[in-house]
Coordinates of C-alpha atoms and ligand atoms in Angstrom, one line a residue:
M260 CA 88.3 129.0 122.8
S261 CA 90.6 127.5 125.1
I262 CA 91.6 128.2 129.1
T263 CA 95.1 128.4 130.0
A264 CA 97.2 129.2 133.0
E265 CA 100.6 128.6 131.0
P266 CA 102.7 131.4 130.4
R267 CA 103.1 132.7 126.9
N268 CA 105.6 130.8 124.6
P269 CA 106.7 133.4 122.0
A270 CA 108.8 130.3 120.2
A271 CA 106.1 127.7 120.5
D272 CA 104.0 130.6 118.5
S273 CA 107.0 131.4 115.4
T274 CA 108.0 127.3 114.9
A275 CA 104.0 127.2 114.4
T276 CA 104.7 130.1 111.5
T277 CA 107.7 128.6 110.0
I278 CA 106.0 125.0 109.3
G279 CA 103.2 127.0 108.1
T280 CA 100.7 124.7 109.5
H281 CA 99.1 126.6 111.8
P282 CA 98.7 130.9 112.4
P283 CA 100.4 132.0 115.3
V284 CA 98.0 132.3 118.3
N285 CA 97.6 135.8 120.1
K286 CA 96.6 135.2 123.7
F287 CA 96.0 138.3 126.3
E288 CA 95.5 138.3 130.0
T289 CA 93.0 138.4 132.1
F290 CA 93.2 139.8 136.1
D291 CA 91.5 139.3 139.4
P292 CA 91.3 143.1 140.3
R293 CA 90.8 142.0 143.9
T294 CA 94.3 140.9 144.1
N295 CA 95.9 141.9 140.6
T296 CA 96.8 138.4 140.1
L297 CA 96.7 136.2 136.7
I298 CA 93.8 134.3 136.0
A299 CA 94.1 133.0 132.6
E300 CA 95.2 133.4 129.2
I301 CA 92.9 133.5 126.5
E302 CA 93.2 133.5 122.5
E303 CA 93.0 136.5 120.8
M304 CA 90.9 135.5 117.4
G305 CA 91.2 137.5 114.0
S306 CA 88.8 137.9 111.5
A307 CA 89.4 134.9 110.1
Q308 CA 88.2 133.3 113.6
V309 CA 85.2 135.5 114.0
E310 CA 83.8 134.8 110.2
Q311 CA 84.4 131.3 110.6
A312 CA 82.1 131.3 113.8
V313 CA 79.4 133.9 111.4
D314 CA 79.2 130.7 109.4
R315 CA 78.3 128.6 111.9
A316 CA 75.8 130.1 113.8
R317 CA 74.7 130.6 110.2
Y318 CA 74.6 127.5 109.5
L319 CA 72.0 126.3 111.7
A320 CA 70.1 129.7 111.9
G321 CA 67.6 128.1 109.5
A322 CA 66.5 125.0 111.8
W323 CA 66.7 127.3 114.6
S324 CA 64.3 129.7 113.6
A325 CA 61.7 126.9 111.9
L326 CA 61.3 125.8 116.1
T327 CA 57.9 127.1 117.6
Y328 CA 58.1 129.7 120.0
K329 CA 57.1 126.8 122.6
E330 CA 60.2 124.9 121.3
R331 CA 62.3 127.5 121.2
S332 CA 61.1 128.6 124.9
R333 CA 61.8 125.1 126.5
H334 CA 65.8 125.4 125.2
L335 CA 66.0 128.8 126.7
L336 CA 64.5 127.6 130.0
H337 CA 66.8 124.5 129.5
V338 CA 69.5 127.2 129.6
R339 CA 68.2 128.5 132.7
D340 CA 68.2 124.9 134.9
R341 CA 72.0 124.7 133.2
L342 CA 72.8 128.0 135.0
L343 CA 71.0 127.3 138.6
D344 CA 72.8 124.2 138.4
S345 CA 76.0 125.7 137.9
A346 CA 75.1 129.0 140.3
E347 CA 77.9 128.8 142.6
E348 CA 80.6 128.4 140.1
L349 CA 79.3 131.2 138.0
V350 CA 79.4 133.1 140.9
D351 CA 82.8 132.4 141.9
T352 CA 83.9 133.0 138.0
I353 CA 82.3 136.5 137.6
C354 CA 83.7 137.5 141.0
A355 CA 87.3 136.8 140.0
E356 CA 87.0 139.0 136.9
T357 CA 85.6 141.8 138.1
G358 CA 85.7 142.2 141.4
K359 CA 82.1 142.0 142.2
Q360 CA 80.8 141.0 145.9
R361 CA 78.9 137.6 145.9
A362 CA 75.4 138.9 146.7
E363 CA 75.6 141.6 144.1
A364 CA 77.0 139.0 141.6
V365 CA 74.0 136.4 142.6
T366 CA 71.2 139.4 142.1
T367 CA 72.4 141.7 139.2
E368 CA 73.7 138.6 137.0
L369 CA 72.2 135.7 138.0
M370 CA 68.3 136.7 139.1
A371 CA 68.4 139.4 136.7
V372 CA 68.9 136.7 133.6
C373 CA 66.9 133.8 135.5
E374 CA 64.1 136.5 135.6
T375 CA 64.4 137.6 131.7
I376 CA 64.5 134.3 130.8
G377 CA 61.3 133.9 131.9
W378 CA 59.5 136.3 130.8
Y379 CA 60.1 136.1 127.2
A380 CA 59.6 132.5 127.8
K381 CA 56.2 133.5 129.0
N382 CA 55.3 136.4 126.6
G383 CA 57.7 136.1 124.0
G384 CA 55.4 134.2 121.7
Q385 CA 52.7 136.5 121.9
V386 CA 55.0 139.6 121.2
L387 CA 55.8 138.0 118.0
M388 CA 52.7 136.5 117.1
P389 CA 51.0 137.7 113.5
Q390 CA 49.0 140.6 114.0
S391 CA 46.5 141.9 111.8
V392 CA 45.8 145.5 110.7
S393 CA 42.9 147.7 109.4
P394 CA 42.7 147.5 106.1
G395 CA 41.3 151.5 105.8
L396 CA 40.4 152.5 102.3
M397 CA 41.3 149.0 101.0
A398 CA 38.7 147.3 102.2
H399 CA 38.5 144.9 100.3
K400 CA 41.7 143.5 101.1
K401 CA 43.0 141.9 104.5
A402 CA 46.2 143.2 106.1
W403 CA 48.6 141.9 108.8
K404 CA 52.1 142.0 110.3
R405 CA 54.7 139.3 111.1
Y406 CA 57.7 139.2 113.1
E407 CA 60.6 137.8 111.0
S408 CA 64.2 136.5 112.5
L409 CA 67.3 138.4 111.3
G410 CA 69.4 135.5 110.8
V411 CA 72.7 135.8 113.3
I412 CA 73.5 138.4 115.8
G413 CA 76.3 139.6 116.5
V414 CA 76.9 140.8 120.6
I415 CA 79.4 142.8 122.0
S416 CA 79.6 143.4 125.9
P417 CA 80.8 145.0 128.0
W418 CA 82.7 144.1 132.0
N419 CA 80.7 145.6 134.6
Y420 CA 78.1 143.0 133.9
P421 CA 79.7 140.6 131.8
F422 CA 76.8 138.1 132.5
T423 CA 73.7 140.0 132.2
L424 CA 75.1 141.9 129.2
S425 CA 75.8 139.3 127.3
M426 CA 72.7 137.0 128.5
T427 CA 70.2 139.2 127.9
P428 CA 70.6 140.3 124.4
V429 CA 71.9 137.0 123.1
I430 CA 68.9 135.4 124.7
T431 CA 66.2 137.8 123.4
A432 CA 68.0 137.3 119.6
L433 CA 67.7 133.4 120.2
F434 CA 63.9 133.8 121.3
A435 CA 63.6 136.0 118.5
G436 CA 65.1 133.4 116.1
N437 CA 68.5 134.4 115.8
T438 CA 71.5 132.4 116.6
V439 CA 74.1 134.7 118.1
V440 CA 78.3 135.3 117.8
L441 CA 79.1 137.3 121.5
K442 CA 82.3 138.7 122.0
P443 CA 82.7 139.1 125.6
S444 CA 84.8 142.0 126.9
E445 CA 88.4 141.2 126.8
V446 CA 88.7 142.1 130.4
T447 CA 86.0 140.0 131.4
P448 CA 86.4 137.0 128.7
T449 CA 86.2 133.6 131.1
V450 CA 82.4 134.7 132.2
G451 CA 81.7 134.6 127.8
L452 CA 83.4 131.5 127.8
A453 CA 81.3 130.3 130.8
I454 CA 78.0 131.6 128.6
G455 CA 79.1 129.9 125.5
K456 CA 79.2 126.6 127.6
L457 CA 75.9 127.2 128.9
F458 CA 74.8 126.8 125.1
E459 CA 77.2 123.2 124.7
D460 CA 74.3 120.7 123.7
E461 CA 74.4 117.9 120.9
N462 CA 72.0 119.3 118.6
W463 CA 72.3 123.1 119.2
G464 CA 75.7 123.7 120.5
D465 CA 76.5 126.2 117.7
I466 CA 73.6 128.6 118.0
V467 CA 76.1 130.8 120.5
Q468 CA 79.1 131.6 119.6
V469 CA 81.7 133.0 121.7
V470 CA 84.7 134.3 120.0
T471 CA 87.3 135.9 122.6
G472 CA 89.5 139.1 122.1
G473 CA 90.0 143.0 121.9
G474 CA 88.5 146.0 120.2
A475 CA 90.0 144.4 116.5
T476 CA 88.0 141.3 117.0
G477 CA 85.0 143.5 118.1
E478 CA 85.3 145.3 114.8
A479 CA 85.7 142.0 112.5
L480 CA 82.3 141.2 114.1
V481 CA 80.6 144.4 113.1
R482 CA 82.2 143.9 109.7
S483 CA 81.6 140.0 109.5
G484 CA 78.4 140.5 107.6
V485 CA 76.3 139.7 110.8
D486 CA 72.8 140.4 109.9
K487 CA 72.5 143.4 113.1
V488 CA 74.9 144.4 116.3
C489 CA 74.2 145.0 119.4
F490 CA 76.5 146.4 121.3
T491 CA 77.1 147.6 125.2
G492 CA 80.2 149.8 125.9
S493 CA 81.2 153.5 125.9
V494 CA 79.7 156.2 123.4
R495 CA 83.4 156.3 122.2
T496 CA 83.4 152.6 121.3
G497 CA 79.7 152.7 120.3
K498 CA 80.5 155.4 117.3
R499 CA 83.2 153.5 116.2
V500 CA 80.8 150.1 116.1
M501 CA 78.2 152.4 113.7
A502 CA 80.9 153.9 111.9
A503 CA 82.2 150.3 110.8
A504 CA 78.6 149.2 110.9
A505 CA 77.3 152.4 108.1
D506 CA 79.9 150.2 105.2
S507 CA 77.7 147.3 104.6
L508 CA 74.5 149.5 106.5
T509 CA 74.4 146.6 109.6
P510 CA 71.7 148.0 111.8
V511 CA 73.1 148.5 115.8
L512 CA 71.2 148.4 118.3
L513 CA 73.9 150.5 120.9
E514 CA 73.4 150.8 125.1
L515 CA 75.7 152.8 126.1
G516 CA 77.0 154.9 128.7
G517 CA 75.7 157.5 131.0
K518 CA 76.1 160.5 133.7
D519 CA 72.6 160.2 135.5
P520 CA 71.0 162.4 137.6
M521 CA 68.9 162.4 140.5
I522 CA 67.7 165.4 141.8
V523 CA 65.9 165.6 145.7
C524 CA 63.0 167.9 146.3
A525 CA 62.6 170.2 149.4
D526 CA 59.4 167.6 150.6
A527 CA 61.3 164.4 149.7
D528 CA 61.9 161.6 152.6
L529 CA 65.3 162.4 153.1
A530 CA 66.0 159.1 155.1
R531 CA 65.4 157.1 152.5
A532 CA 66.5 159.5 149.6
S533 CA 70.0 159.7 150.9
K534 CA 70.1 155.9 151.8
G535 CA 68.7 154.8 147.7
A536 CA 71.6 158.0 147.0
V537 CA 74.4 156.2 148.5
W538 CA 73.3 152.9 147.0
G539 CA 72.7 154.4 143.4
A540 CA 76.1 155.8 143.6
F541 CA 78.4 153.0 145.1
Q542 CA 76.8 149.9 144.4
N543 CA 79.2 147.6 142.0
S544 CA 81.8 150.1 142.9
G545 CA 79.8 153.1 140.8
Q546 CA 80.2 150.7 137.8
T547 CA 76.9 150.2 136.6
C548 CA 75.6 152.4 133.4
M549 CA 72.9 153.8 135.7
S550 CA 74.6 154.3 138.5
V551 CA 73.7 158.1 140.1
E552 CA 76.6 160.1 139.3
R553 CA 75.4 164.0 140.0
F554 CA 72.9 164.7 142.9
Y555 CA 70.9 167.7 142.5
V556 CA 69.5 168.7 146.0
E557 CA 67.2 171.8 146.8
E558 CA 69.1 174.5 149.0
T559 CA 66.7 173.9 152.0
V560 CA 67.3 170.4 152.6
F561 CA 70.9 170.3 151.3
E562 CA 72.9 170.2 154.2
D563 CA 70.4 167.9 156.0
F564 CA 70.9 165.7 153.1
V565 CA 74.3 165.6 153.1
E566 CA 74.6 165.0 156.7
R567 CA 72.8 161.5 156.4
V568 CA 74.6 161.0 152.9
L569 CA 78.0 161.0 155.3
V570 CA 76.6 158.9 158.0
E571 CA 75.6 156.2 155.4
T572 CA 78.8 156.3 153.9
A573 CA 80.8 155.6 156.8
Q574 CA 78.8 152.1 157.3
I575 CA 79.5 150.6 153.9
R576 CA 81.9 147.3 154.3
Q577 CA 84.4 147.3 151.9
N578 CA 86.6 144.0 151.7
A579 CA 86.9 141.0 149.7
S580 CA 85.0 138.6 152.2
G581 CA 81.4 139.5 152.0
G582 CA 81.6 143.2 152.7
D583 CA 78.6 145.7 150.7
I584 CA 80.8 146.7 147.7
G585 CA 84.0 144.7 145.9
S586 CA 86.8 146.3 144.2
M587 CA 87.0 148.2 140.9
T588 CA 87.2 146.0 137.7
F589 CA 89.7 147.9 135.2
A590 CA 92.5 149.9 135.7
P591 CA 92.7 152.5 133.4
Q592 CA 88.7 153.1 134.9
L593 CA 90.1 153.7 138.3
A594 CA 93.0 156.3 136.5
I595 CA 89.7 158.4 135.1
V596 CA 88.0 157.7 138.5
E597 CA 90.7 160.1 140.1
D598 CA 91.4 162.5 137.2
H599 CA 87.9 163.4 137.7
I600 CA 88.6 164.2 141.5
A601 CA 91.4 166.2 140.9
D602 CA 89.8 168.1 138.3
A603 CA 87.4 168.7 140.6
V604 CA 89.1 169.3 143.6
S605 CA 91.5 171.6 140.9
K606 CA 88.1 174.0 140.5
G607 CA 86.8 174.3 143.8
A608 CA 85.5 171.2 145.0
R609 CA 85.6 169.7 148.5
I610 CA 85.9 165.9 149.4
L611 CA 83.6 165.5 152.5
A612 CA 84.6 161.6 152.6
G613 CA 87.0 159.1 150.7
G614 CA 88.6 160.5 147.6
K615 CA 91.9 157.9 147.5
R616 CA 92.7 154.2 146.9
L617 CA 92.7 151.7 149.9
D618 CA 96.2 150.6 150.8
Q619 CA 96.4 147.4 149.4
P620 CA 97.3 145.4 146.0
G621 CA 93.8 145.1 143.6
L622 CA 91.7 148.1 142.3
W623 CA 89.9 149.3 145.5
F624 CA 88.7 153.2 145.9
E625 CA 87.0 154.6 148.6
P626 CA 83.4 155.2 148.2
T627 CA 83.9 159.2 148.1
V628 CA 81.4 162.1 148.6
L629 CA 81.9 165.5 147.3
V630 CA 80.4 169.1 147.6
D631 CA 80.6 172.5 145.9
V632 CA 80.4 170.8 142.4
D633 CA 79.3 172.4 139.3
H634 CA 78.9 171.6 135.4
T635 CA 83.1 173.5 134.8
M636 CA 83.8 169.7 136.3
S637 CA 84.1 167.0 134.3
I638 CA 82.6 164.9 137.5
M639 CA 79.6 166.7 136.6
V640 CA 79.4 166.2 133.0
E641 CA 81.7 163.0 132.0
E642 CA 81.0 159.5 132.7
T643 CA 83.1 158.8 136.0
F644 CA 82.2 155.2 136.3
G645 CA 83.3 154.8 140.0
P646 CA 82.4 154.7 143.8
V647 CA 81.6 159.0 143.8
M648 CA 78.8 161.0 144.0
P649 CA 79.3 164.7 143.5
I650 CA 76.5 166.4 145.3
M651 CA 75.4 170.1 144.3
S652 CA 72.8 172.4 145.9
V653 CA 70.5 173.9 143.5
K654 CA 67.5 176.9 144.2
D655 CA 64.8 174.8 143.5
S656 CA 63.4 171.4 141.6
E657 CA 63.2 173.3 138.8
E658 CA 66.5 174.4 138.2
G659 CA 67.8 170.4 139.0
L660 CA 65.6 169.8 136.2
R661 CA 67.6 172.3 134.0
L662 CA 71.0 171.4 135.3
A663 CA 70.0 167.3 134.9
N664 CA 68.5 167.5 131.1
D665 CA 72.0 170.0 131.0
S666 CA 74.1 166.4 129.3
I667 CA 74.8 164.7 126.3
Y668 CA 73.1 161.5 128.2
G669 CA 70.2 160.7 128.6
L670 CA 70.1 157.2 130.1
N671 CA 68.8 156.7 133.6
S672 CA 67.6 159.4 136.2
S673 CA 65.4 159.6 139.2
V674 CA 63.6 162.4 141.3
W675 CA 63.1 162.4 144.8
T676 CA 59.5 163.9 146.8
S677 CA 56.4 163.1 148.7
D678 CA 54.4 164.7 146.2
Q679 CA 53.5 162.2 143.5
Q680 CA 52.3 164.5 141.0
L681 CA 55.3 166.7 141.0
G682 CA 57.7 163.1 140.4
I683 CA 55.2 162.6 137.5
S684 CA 55.5 165.8 136.2
I685 CA 59.5 166.2 136.6
A686 CA 59.8 162.1 135.6
N687 CA 58.2 163.4 131.9
R688 CA 60.5 166.1 131.8
L689 CA 63.1 164.5 132.2
E690 CA 65.4 164.1 129.0
A691 CA 66.0 160.0 130.0
G692 CA 65.0 156.7 128.2
N693 CA 64.4 155.9 132.0
V694 CA 63.1 157.2 134.9
C695 CA 62.5 156.0 138.7
I696 CA 60.3 157.9 140.8
N697 CA 61.8 157.7 144.8
D698 CA 64.3 154.8 143.9
C699 CA 67.2 154.6 141.3
I700 CA 68.8 151.9 139.0
V701 CA 66.2 149.1 139.9
S702 CA 63.5 149.4 136.6
Y703 CA 66.0 147.3 134.6
A704 CA 65.2 144.5 137.1
I705 CA 61.8 144.7 135.0
P706 CA 61.9 142.8 132.1
G707 CA 59.0 143.8 130.5
L708 CA 59.8 147.1 131.0
P709 CA 62.0 148.7 127.9
F710 CA 65.4 149.5 128.6
G711 CA 67.7 152.1 126.6
G712 CA 68.9 155.8 126.2
V713 CA 68.7 159.1 124.6
K714 CA 70.6 161.6 123.2
Q715 CA 74.3 160.0 123.0
S716 CA 73.5 156.8 125.9
G717 CA 72.1 154.8 122.6
I718 CA 69.9 153.7 120.5
G719 CA 67.0 151.2 120.9
R720 CA 65.8 148.4 123.4
V721 CA 66.7 145.6 125.5
H722 CA 63.8 144.4 127.7
G723 CA 60.1 144.2 127.0
P724 CA 57.8 143.5 123.8
E725 CA 60.3 146.5 122.0
G726 CA 63.4 145.2 122.7
L727 CA 62.4 141.1 121.3
R728 CA 61.0 143.3 118.2
E729 CA 64.6 144.8 118.2
F730 CA 65.5 141.3 117.0
S731 CA 63.0 141.1 114.2
S732 CA 62.2 142.1 111.0
V733 CA 58.4 143.1 110.9
K734 CA 57.2 142.1 107.5
S735 CA 54.3 143.4 106.4
V736 CA 51.6 141.1 104.2
M737 CA 48.4 142.2 102.2
S738 CA 46.3 140.3 100.7
S739 CA 42.9 140.3 98.8
R740 CA 39.4 138.8 100.3
V741 CA 37.7 138.4 97.4
T742 CA 39.6 137.7 93.8
T743 CA 38.1 140.2 91.1
P744 CA 39.6 140.5 87.6
R745 CA 41.3 143.5 87.6
E746 CA 41.4 146.5 90.8
M747 CA 39.7 150.1 90.0
W748 CA 43.5 151.8 89.6
W749 CA 44.8 149.6 87.1
F750 CA 45.6 150.5 83.4
P751 CA 43.5 151.6 81.4
V752 CA 42.2 153.9 84.3
P753 CA 38.6 154.7 83.8
K754 CA 37.3 158.1 83.9
V755 CA 35.2 157.6 86.2
L756 CA 37.6 157.3 88.8
E757 CA 37.9 160.9 89.7
A758 CA 35.1 161.8 90.3
L759 CA 34.6 158.5 92.3
G760 CA 37.5 159.1 94.0
I761 CA 36.3 162.6 95.1
A762 CA 33.0 161.3 96.3
S763 CA 34.1 158.6 98.4
A764 CA 37.1 161.3 99.9
R765 CA 34.0 163.1 100.8
A766 CA 32.2 160.5 101.9
R767 CA 34.9 159.2 104.1
F768 CA 36.5 162.2 105.3
G769 CA 34.3 165.2 104.6
T770 CA 32.8 167.0 108.0
T771 CA 29.5 169.2 108.3
L772 CA 29.5 173.0 108.7
A773 CA 28.8 172.7 112.5
T774 CA 31.4 170.5 113.2
R775 CA 33.6 172.7 111.5
I776 CA 32.7 175.4 113.1
K777 CA 32.9 173.4 116.6
R778 CA 36.7 172.2 115.8
F779 CA 37.4 176.2 114.9
K780 CA 36.1 177.1 118.2
R781 CA 38.1 174.6 120.2
T782 CA 41.3 175.8 117.9
T783 CA 41.1 179.5 118.8
Ligands
NAD166 P1 83.7 149.2 125.8 O1 83.2 150.5 125.4 O2 85.5 149.8 125.8 O3 84.3 148.4 125.6 C1 83.0 147.5 125.1 C2 83.1 146.3 124.0 O4 83.6 147.0 122.8 C3 84.4 145.1 124.6 O5 83.7 144.2 124.5 C4 85.4 145.5 123.7 O6 86.4 144.5 123.4 C5 84.9 146.4 122.1 N1 85.6 146.7 121.3 C6 86.1 148.0 121.5 N2 86.4 148.6 120.3 C7 85.9 148.2 119.8 C8 85.5 148.3 118.2 N3 86.6 149.2 117.4 N4 84.9 147.8 117.3 C9 84.0 146.9 117.9 N5 83.9 146.2 119.3 C10 85.1 147.1 120.0 O7 83.2 149.9 127.1 P2 83.7 148.8 128.6 O8 84.6 149.6 128.9 O9 83.7 147.5 128.6 O10 82.2 149.2 129.2 C11 82.0 150.4 130.3 C12 81.0 151.2 129.3 O11 80.3 150.7 129.0 C13 80.4 152.4 129.9 O12 80.4 153.6 129.3 C14 79.3 152.0 130.7 O13 78.6 153.5 130.9 C15 78.9 151.3 129.0 N6 77.6 150.5 129.5 C16 76.2 151.2 128.7 C17 74.9 149.9 129.1 C18 73.9 149.8 128.5 O14 72.8 149.3 129.1 N7 73.2 151.6 128.5 C19 75.2 148.9 130.3 C20 76.4 148.8 130.8 C21 77.9 149.8 130.3

């Protein structure tokens, strides 16, 4: 897990192989996308190192899970103190590897994580408390469920929010009594290593192990025998993770990509909707899984909306010294953005703003607005993950809803209207795990609200009670209230059981003729 700025030395590697004492150390480089300069060389870990990390995490798993919820909370709050003590340094690390603006890193990475730690420290114990369950027919029994830790959780995270999307599953898994092996993105490994440092502690240092490397390291973690994998990343890789996990039936939580729609109704507050739209499309340079990536605007307000969007877009400050948006993070993603724009233009789309890289070193791409778009273009159906805003005119909100649902994705979504009832009606029919009415993206900032996707946007939830229980196993327990020599249905089966069974079923579930007639009338 060492960070070194020294250039790779293949000769030293081969000597090590010849002597046979150490295996060769493979390294990969990480860059500052604002300037394309080298940050560090990082070790590419193989399956042996991944397995070692899992073993160390497993060694501590029993002792960690034996702590009370209060004790686990105290440790997590201590980690939050450390995080705040090193906030400036962490922001430097995040911005250097992602190209984000500092304020964006503070709000969406540090604040979001602090909030989530606080939510679980306050509510987590209640969520995981044993709960009694009505015994129903078995009136002489008592029943309850209890939540138990799973063991070791493998967390694999992406580069777009390298701190939040690593820390959220890590702290949730820990609160639920598990230990963790984290594999951060190879694009943002120093953020992952900084997370490892936050957890360094004399007694509990190994509850979070960090393994660095690319896809092969990630796959080694999936195949390492961990008790669950929490993967955040693209649909393509998510499918590979699920396939690899299937070999050992390792459970997976998948937080995948999106193509989030925004529906703007004719009665929307256009001043707010246009400002919200521009923020939703361009914050973090469009590299948020919940970025608004396609816009359906009712035709009567389409022109007004587009004009307002262009005014807002023209005011965006994009520079390395404290503007509104930073650079993009990953060169291959920028190439996808350019491909999608070229495909759309070749099929008749018009660029009204932006459309090209900034003329300077680094991964800077102008905020881009497109119209005359439709679903034959990749920009309306595939995840673009860049600062691009394709706006389509629709006859009415129902057509907007139909097109919004015409997608393999279903992560977040939004509807903008002055009519709360209409907003709720559309929200209820949007095929997405999350919906915002007159807002976008920020539902993720409410840690009590479960977050996740439907369709190919994922399986499972993070945040909220559902998110915590994802990292637990529920055990159902039944016990007798009174001890009797035998149960009535044990062998030899008594002759009266059949008659008694029918009589008690009638007594318990039978309805009078009058009730049957009433029910029949209600259903016809
Ligand atoms: P990615 O799928 O390329 O990589 C994600 C992680 O998977 C990385 O750590 C990578 O090293 C690892 N990986 C690659 N191949 C692997 C394999 N075969 N087995 C195991 N691990 C492997 O994604 P990315 O480019 O880092 O991130 C961007 C994507 O993530 C976008 O699609 C975005 O929408 C999605 N995302 C989703 C959410 C969400 O919460 N739903 C949040 C953020 C990002």
